[in-house]
mmCIF file of C-alpha atoms in Angstrom:
data_model
loop_
_atom_site.group_PDB
_atom_site.id
_atom_site.type_symbol
_atom_site.label_atom_id
_atom_site.label_comp_id
_atom_site.label_asym_id
_atom_site.label_seq_id
_atom_site.Cartn_x
_atom_site.Cartn_y
_atom_site.Cartn_z
ATOM 1 C CA MET A 1 85.344 79.512 75.374
ATOM 2 C CA ILE A 2 89.053 78.903 75.959
ATOM 3 C CA LEU A 3 90.116 76.851 78.967
ATOM 4 C CA LYS A 4 93.463 76.593 80.414
ATOM 5 C CA SER A 5 95.363 73.317 81.085
ATOM 6 C CA ASN A 6 98.809 71.710 80.800
ATOM 7 C CA THR A 7 101.010 68.783 81.917
ATOM 8 C CA LEU A 8 104.168 67.918 84.230
ATOM 9 C CA THR A 9 105.734 68.833 87.484
ATOM 10 C CA PHE A 10 108.330 70.879 89.235
ATOM 11 C CA MET A 11 108.329 73.155 91.960
ATOM 12 C CA ALA A 12 110.042 76.274 93.297
ATOM 13 C CA GLY A 13 109.436 77.840 96.736
ATOM 14 C CA LEU A 14 112.085 80.151 98.081
ATOM 15 C CA ALA A 15 112.346 82.119 101.227
ATOM 16 C CA ALA A 16 111.734 85.772 102.090
ATOM 17 C CA GLY A 17 114.738 87.469 103.794
ATOM 18 C CA MET A 18 114.885 88.040 107.494
ATOM 19 C CA ILE A 19 115.189 91.750 107.635
ATOM 20 C CA PHE A 20 113.044 92.583 110.724
ATOM 21 C CA SER A 21 112.681 91.303 114.252
ATOM 22 C CA THR A 22 110.520 88.368 115.080
ATOM 23 C CA SER A 23 109.600 89.438 118.579
ATOM 24 C CA ALA A 24 105.954 90.214 118.048
ATOM 25 C CA ALA A 25 104.898 86.656 117.218
ATOM 26 C CA SER A 26 104.277 85.249 120.818
ATOM 27 C CA ALA A 27 101.383 87.773 121.332
ATOM 28 C CA ASP A 28 99.116 85.843 118.868
ATOM 29 C CA THR A 29 97.028 83.013 119.928
ATOM 30 C CA PHE A 30 95.477 80.642 117.286
ATOM 31 C CA GLY A 31 92.224 78.906 117.279
ATOM 32 C CA PRO A 32 89.206 77.909 115.439
ATOM 33 C CA MET A 33 86.813 80.769 114.259
ATOM 34 C CA ASP A 34 83.363 80.370 112.890
ATOM 35 C CA THR A 35 84.036 82.570 109.805
ATOM 36 C CA SER A 36 87.009 84.601 108.559
ATOM 37 C CA GLY A 37 88.339 85.949 105.380
ATOM 38 C CA PHE A 38 88.919 89.077 103.283
ATOM 39 C CA VAL A 39 87.702 90.926 100.182
ATOM 40 C CA GLU A 40 90.265 92.792 97.933
ATOM 41 C CA ILE A 41 90.714 95.034 94.892
ATOM 42 C CA PHE A 42 93.831 95.589 92.913
ATOM 43 C CA GLY A 43 95.443 97.172 89.856
ATOM 44 C CA SER A 44 98.225 95.732 87.686
ATOM 45 C CA TYR A 45 100.639 96.422 84.864
ATOM 46 C CA SER A 46 102.431 93.732 82.849
ATOM 47 C CA ASP A 47 105.088 93.769 80.184
ATOM 48 C CA ALA A 48 105.567 90.617 77.926
ATOM 49 C CA VAL A 49 108.689 90.247 75.895
ATOM 50 C CA GLU A 50 109.396 87.736 73.111
ATOM 51 C CA ASP A 51 112.589 85.822 73.539
ATOM 52 C CA ASN A 52 112.843 84.956 69.825
ATOM 53 C CA SER A 53 113.546 86.836 66.573
ATOM 54 C CA SER A 54 110.152 88.479 66.354
ATOM 55 C CA GLY A 55 111.004 90.851 69.211
ATOM 56 C CA ALA A 56 107.377 91.504 70.010
ATOM 57 C CA ASP A 57 106.696 93.552 73.039
ATOM 58 C CA ASP A 58 103.148 93.783 74.565
ATOM 59 C CA ASN A 59 101.960 95.858 77.486
ATOM 60 C CA TYR A 60 98.950 95.105 79.558
ATOM 61 C CA THR A 61 96.981 97.103 82.177
ATOM 62 C CA GLY A 62 94.528 95.372 84.315
ATOM 63 C CA GLY A 63 93.083 94.701 87.761
ATOM 64 C CA GLY A 64 90.473 92.802 89.560
ATOM 65 C CA GLY A 65 88.910 91.748 92.856
ATOM 66 C CA GLY A 66 87.460 89.036 94.861
ATOM 67 C CA GLY A 67 87.761 87.428 98.151
ATOM 68 C CA ARG A 68 88.161 84.302 100.352
ATOM 69 C CA VAL A 69 86.179 82.951 103.355
ATOM 70 C CA ASN A 70 87.159 80.121 105.648
ATOM 71 C CA PHE A 71 84.792 77.989 107.823
ATOM 72 C CA TRP A 72 85.770 75.644 110.660
ATOM 73 C CA LEU A 73 83.583 72.601 110.421
ATOM 74 C CA ASN A 74 84.959 71.520 113.747
ATOM 75 C CA ASP A 75 88.201 71.856 115.838
ATOM 76 C CA SER A 76 90.331 70.229 113.172
ATOM 77 C CA HIS A 77 88.720 70.519 109.706
ATOM 78 C CA THR A 78 88.141 73.642 107.660
ATOM 79 C CA VAL A 79 86.652 74.669 104.206
ATOM 80 C CA GLN A 80 87.757 77.690 102.284
ATOM 81 C CA ILE A 81 85.929 79.220 99.297
ATOM 82 C CA ASP A 82 87.754 81.567 96.779
ATOM 83 C CA GLY A 83 86.080 83.750 94.335
ATOM 84 C CA ASN A 84 88.054 86.090 92.128
ATOM 85 C CA LEU A 85 87.812 88.116 88.894
ATOM 86 C CA ASN A 86 90.964 89.028 86.875
ATOM 87 C CA PHE A 87 90.900 91.162 83.737
ATOM 88 C CA PHE A 88 93.362 93.001 81.482
ATOM 89 C CA ARG A 89 93.598 95.004 78.380
ATOM 90 C CA ASN A 90 96.141 94.125 75.721
ATOM 91 C CA ASP A 91 97.258 97.640 74.748
ATOM 92 C CA PRO A 92 98.614 96.961 71.181
ATOM 93 C CA ASP A 93 95.620 94.773 70.174
ATOM 94 C CA ASN A 94 93.030 96.680 72.025
ATOM 95 C CA ASP A 95 91.570 93.504 73.468
ATOM 96 C CA THR A 96 89.957 92.987 76.870
ATOM 97 C CA GLU A 97 90.174 89.574 78.527
ATOM 98 C CA HIS A 98 88.952 88.275 81.848
ATOM 99 C CA ALA A 99 89.023 85.233 84.070
ATOM 100 C CA VAL A 100 86.386 84.256 86.805
ATOM 101 C CA GLU A 101 87.370 81.576 89.243
ATOM 102 C CA MET A 102 85.687 79.621 92.006
ATOM 103 C CA VAL A 103 87.791 77.305 94.058
ATOM 104 C CA VAL A 104 86.972 75.285 97.305
ATOM 105 C CA HIS A 105 89.760 73.976 99.508
ATOM 106 C CA SER A 106 89.101 71.522 102.482
ATOM 107 C CA GLY A 107 91.351 69.529 104.966
ATOM 108 C CA TRP A 108 92.749 68.882 108.325
ATOM 109 C CA ARG A 109 94.205 71.865 110.137
ATOM 110 C CA ASP A 110 96.066 72.494 113.426
ATOM 111 C CA PRO A 111 96.748 76.306 113.843
ATOM 112 C CA GLU A 112 99.966 75.463 115.798
ATOM 113 C CA ARG A 113 101.313 72.853 113.350
ATOM 114 C CA GLY A 114 99.968 72.936 109.802
ATOM 115 C CA TYR A 115 97.421 72.005 107.184
ATOM 116 C CA ILE A 116 96.874 69.143 104.645
ATOM 117 C CA GLY A 117 94.073 68.865 102.278
ATOM 118 C CA GLY A 118 92.677 69.096 98.779
ATOM 119 C CA PHE A 119 91.001 71.588 96.351
ATOM 120 C CA GLY A 120 88.861 71.677 93.294
ATOM 121 C CA GLY A 121 87.264 74.353 91.235
ATOM 122 C CA LEU A 122 86.355 75.976 87.951
ATOM 123 C CA ILE A 123 87.718 78.893 85.943
ATOM 124 C CA SER A 124 85.893 80.598 83.110
ATOM 125 C CA TYR A 125 87.738 82.758 80.580
ATOM 126 C CA GLY A 126 86.333 85.420 78.360
ATOM 127 C CA TYR A 127 87.920 87.076 75.259
ATOM 128 C CA THR A 128 86.574 90.228 73.593
ATOM 129 C CA GLY A 129 87.802 92.347 70.659
ATOM 130 C CA SER A 130 89.422 91.240 67.528
ATOM 131 C CA ASP A 131 89.441 87.553 68.646
ATOM 132 C CA SER A 132 86.212 87.005 70.574
ATOM 133 C CA ARG A 133 85.885 83.636 72.327
ATOM 134 C CA ASP A 134 85.378 81.907 75.631
ATOM 135 C CA SER A 135 86.639 78.838 77.529
ATOM 136 C CA ASN A 136 86.073 76.879 80.682
ATOM 137 C CA GLN A 137 88.480 74.810 82.753
ATOM 138 C CA TRP A 138 88.250 72.478 85.818
ATOM 139 C CA ILE A 139 91.100 72.051 88.388
ATOM 140 C CA ALA A 140 91.839 69.706 91.228
ATOM 141 C CA GLY A 141 94.675 68.721 93.400
ATOM 142 C CA GLY A 142 96.286 68.390 96.925
ATOM 143 C CA GLU A 143 98.034 70.958 99.141
ATOM 144 C CA GLY A 144 99.606 71.496 102.629
ATOM 145 C CA ALA A 145 101.357 73.845 104.847
ATOM 146 C CA VAL A 146 103.712 73.752 107.869
ATOM 147 C CA TYR A 147 103.685 76.449 110.589
ATOM 148 C CA LEU A 148 107.038 77.261 112.085
ATOM 149 C CA ASP A 149 106.816 80.121 114.605
ATOM 150 C CA MET A 150 106.985 83.219 112.241
ATOM 151 C CA ILE A 151 107.405 81.107 109.083
ATOM 152 C CA THR A 152 104.920 79.222 106.954
ATOM 153 C CA VAL A 153 106.064 76.789 104.225
ATOM 154 C CA PHE A 154 103.300 75.724 101.773
ATOM 155 C CA ALA A 155 103.074 73.638 98.696
ATOM 156 C CA GLN A 156 100.406 72.520 96.191
ATOM 157 C CA ALA A 157 100.217 70.200 93.233
ATOM 158 C CA GLY A 158 97.308 69.637 90.698
ATOM 159 C CA PHE A 159 95.871 68.921 87.336
ATOM 160 C CA MET A 160 93.922 71.137 84.907
ATOM 161 C CA ASP A 161 91.879 70.336 81.802
ATOM 162 C CA THR A 162 89.349 72.211 79.616
ATOM 163 C CA PHE A 163 85.699 71.409 79.051
ATOM 164 C CA ASN A 164 82.929 73.066 76.996
ATOM 165 C CA SER A 165 85.375 75.264 75.045
ATOM 166 C CA ASP A 166 84.616 76.645 71.565
ATOM 167 C CA GLU A 167 88.258 76.400 70.548
ATOM 168 C CA ALA A 168 91.128 74.137 71.660
ATOM 169 C CA GLU A 169 93.435 77.109 72.210
ATOM 170 C CA SER A 170 94.118 76.727 75.894
ATOM 171 C CA PHE A 171 96.220 74.522 78.220
ATOM 172 C CA GLU A 172 95.051 71.040 78.192
ATOM 173 C CA ASP A 173 96.080 67.938 80.287
ATOM 174 C CA THR A 174 98.249 70.174 82.521
ATOM 175 C CA TYR A 175 100.064 69.309 85.720
ATOM 176 C CA PHE A 176 101.370 71.899 88.089
ATOM 177 C CA VAL A 177 103.403 72.199 91.256
ATOM 178 C CA GLN A 178 104.058 75.277 93.314
ATOM 179 C CA GLY A 179 105.471 76.096 96.703
ATOM 180 C CA GLY A 180 106.689 78.982 98.779
ATOM 181 C CA VAL A 181 107.460 80.581 102.130
ATOM 182 C CA ARG A 182 105.801 83.308 104.135
ATOM 183 C CA TYR A 183 107.888 85.204 106.711
ATOM 184 C CA PHE A 184 106.160 87.358 109.248
ATOM 185 C CA ALA A 185 108.374 90.184 110.354
ATOM 186 C CA SER A 186 105.800 91.071 112.927
ATOM 187 C CA SER A 187 102.156 89.866 113.387
ATOM 188 C CA ASN A 188 100.944 92.290 110.718
ATOM 189 C CA LEU A 189 103.846 92.561 108.205
ATOM 190 C CA LYS A 190 104.028 89.575 105.891
ATOM 191 C CA LEU A 191 106.753 88.838 103.269
ATOM 192 C CA GLU A 192 106.102 86.028 100.817
ATOM 193 C CA ALA A 193 108.077 84.287 98.000
ATOM 194 C CA SER A 194 106.758 81.440 95.877
ATOM 195 C CA GLY A 195 107.365 79.679 92.593
ATOM 196 C CA GLY A 196 106.316 76.726 90.494
ATOM 197 C CA PHE A 197 106.225 74.955 87.218
ATOM 198 C CA LEU A 198 103.379 73.715 84.871
ATOM 199 C CA SER A 199 103.614 71.661 81.736
ATOM 200 C CA GLY A 200 100.973 70.246 79.270
ATOM 201 C CA ASP A 201 99.672 70.996 75.796
ATOM 202 C CA GLN A 202 98.431 74.221 74.456
ATOM 203 C CA TYR A 203 96.439 74.986 71.351
ATOM 204 C CA GLY A 204 95.342 71.408 71.310
ATOM 205 C CA ASP A 205 98.619 69.593 70.665
ATOM 206 C CA THR A 206 101.584 72.036 71.210
ATOM 207 C CA PRO A 207 103.824 70.936 74.242
ATOM 208 C CA VAL A 208 104.489 73.751 76.618
ATOM 209 C CA ASP A 209 106.575 74.183 79.819
ATOM 210 C CA MET A 210 106.135 77.194 82.056
ATOM 211 C CA PRO A 211 108.078 78.182 85.265
ATOM 212 C CA PHE A 212 106.439 80.986 87.224
ATOM 213 C CA TRP A 213 107.318 83.016 90.317
ATOM 214 C CA ARG A 214 105.843 85.605 92.692
ATOM 215 C CA ALA A 215 106.920 87.958 95.638
ATOM 216 C CA GLU A 216 104.479 89.849 97.744
ATOM 217 C CA ALA A 217 104.610 92.235 100.763
ATOM 218 C CA GLU A 218 101.531 92.916 102.918
ATOM 219 C CA TYR A 219 101.006 95.367 105.830
ATOM 220 C CA LYS A 220 98.026 95.852 108.094
ATOM 221 C CA PRO A 221 98.034 98.599 110.831
ATOM 222 C CA GLU A 222 97.196 97.227 114.289
ATOM 223 C CA ASP A 223 93.534 97.375 115.274
ATOM 224 C CA PHE A 224 92.713 98.185 111.542
ATOM 225 C CA ARG A 225 90.741 95.868 109.213
ATOM 226 C CA VAL A 226 92.324 97.211 106.003
ATOM 227 C CA SER A 227 95.783 95.998 104.737
ATOM 228 C CA TRP A 228 97.843 97.164 101.811
ATOM 229 C CA PHE A 229 99.874 94.853 99.604
ATOM 230 C CA ALA A 230 102.195 95.008 96.564
ATOM 231 C CA ALA A 231 103.494 92.194 94.510
ATOM 232 C CA TYR A 232 105.652 91.221 91.575
ATOM 233 C CA GLU A 233 104.976 88.058 89.581
ATOM 234 C CA GLY A 234 106.205 86.622 86.322
ATOM 235 C CA TYR A 235 106.449 83.560 84.103
ATOM 236 C CA SER A 236 108.502 82.342 81.124
ATOM 237 C CA GLU A 237 106.524 80.205 78.563
ATOM 238 C CA ASP A 238 108.371 77.904 76.151
ATOM 239 C CA GLU A 239 106.509 76.180 73.280
ATOM 240 C CA ASP A 240 107.677 75.207 69.829
ATOM 241 C CA GLY A 241 109.559 78.053 68.205
ATOM 242 C CA HIS A 242 107.890 80.550 70.648
ATOM 243 C CA GLU A 243 109.240 81.879 73.851
ATOM 244 C CA HIS A 244 108.150 84.817 75.840
ATOM 245 C CA THR A 245 108.593 86.075 79.460
ATOM 246 C CA ASN A 246 106.035 88.166 81.325
ATOM 247 C CA HIS A 247 106.603 90.498 84.171
ATOM 248 C CA THR A 248 103.692 92.044 86.292
ATOM 249 C CA VAL A 249 103.626 94.539 89.164
ATOM 250 C CA MET A 250 100.404 94.956 91.182
ATOM 251 C CA GLY A 251 99.111 96.716 94.351
ATOM 252 C CA GLY A 252 95.806 96.884 96.188
ATOM 253 C CA VAL A 253 93.937 96.719 99.441
ATOM 254 C CA ARG A 254 92.225 93.987 101.377
ATOM 255 C CA ILE A 255 89.573 94.337 103.971
ATOM 256 C CA HIS A 256 89.860 91.506 106.634
ATOM 257 C CA PHE A 257 87.231 90.054 108.960
ATOM 258 C CA GLY A 258 87.325 87.325 111.709
ATOM 259 C CA GLN A 259 90.985 87.479 112.513
ATOM 260 C CA ASP A 260 92.884 90.215 114.237
ATOM 261 C CA THR A 261 96.353 89.878 112.668
ATOM 262 C CA LEU A 262 97.860 88.698 109.394
ATOM 263 C CA LEU A 263 99.634 85.933 111.323
ATOM 264 C CA SER A 264 96.476 84.603 112.876
ATOM 265 C CA PHE A 265 94.882 84.969 109.435
ATOM 266 C CA ASP A 266 97.569 82.749 108.055
ATOM 267 C CA ARG A 267 97.215 80.052 110.668
ATOM 268 C CA SER A 268 93.409 80.134 111.328
ATOM 269 C CA GLY A 269 91.914 81.899 108.334
ATOM 270 C CA ALA A 270 91.575 81.711 104.499
ATOM 271 C CA SER A 271 95.332 81.377 103.655
ATOM 272 C CA GLN A 272 95.298 78.541 101.148
ATOM 273 C CA VAL A 273 96.480 79.622 97.699
ATOM 274 C CA PHE A 274 95.793 78.678 94.083
ATOM 275 C CA LEU A 275 97.445 79.345 90.498
ATOM 276 C CA ASN A 276 96.992 82.733 89.293
ATOM 277 C CA SER A 277 94.243 82.722 86.562
ATOM 278 C CA ARG A 278 95.476 86.083 85.375
ATOM 279 C CA MET A 279 98.846 84.403 84.536
ATOM 280 C CA LEU A 280 97.004 81.594 82.625
ATOM 281 C CA LEU A 281 94.985 83.985 80.841
ATOM 282 C CA MET A 282 97.932 86.166 79.593
ATOM 283 C CA ALA A 283 99.973 83.144 78.665
ATOM 284 C CA ASP A 284 97.206 81.859 76.417
ATOM 285 C CA ASP A 285 96.873 85.308 74.818
ATOM 286 C CA GLN A 286 100.498 85.456 73.751
#
């Protein structure tokens, strides 16, 4: 099994533009809920371009699904559990690859001020086709968020390493940092921009640095449990003699429970984030 891990730090978190009015925020009230979260399903298309003389260009179609659930242990502490499946098909090589992740977040939370806590979890990667193999990876780190009226600023830093892997072809001894901003144009319209950096060893002993970025818009009609989202994300991987950039567009639906608006979900629900295992999987494939 191939497991992802790398080493270093850097962070990028940028703002979403203020295009719409912020007047709808005051209608929300925030407070502990017994349970809240969402389930989702999405599809994606990726284009990876080599930045060196080889000129290789791969296309990926994919998708996935999963969900998050948040529990309030008391008036100031929460636990969030994430479970996700990501998969894609490498069109030129006719290979199918997938990643299954389970992550637990826990920390102190005030729905009017912010959150600070930690996370840990496991990711399992599977590769089929011409190069069949598997890998496992553990992750751990710290995270936090600050709530500012209609804006949320969040950050996360952590470490990844492999275990029980058939081949040393994944990220090992990897540090990462990411951060971003969510802007709520209304209680049910979210614009998000984030970015980060990871660095470590790939394929056993090859140093690699990789900045990554993401932008997402999500809308949920009032008094409706289903939201729609669209996102763009990418990364640029730099290792010895090999550079490539990946661009992905995706869209899907989420079914929410336990919170009435996207803004209240952000402040009182399962809103902690983690690295995109699909990105790690594609970076290892290229």
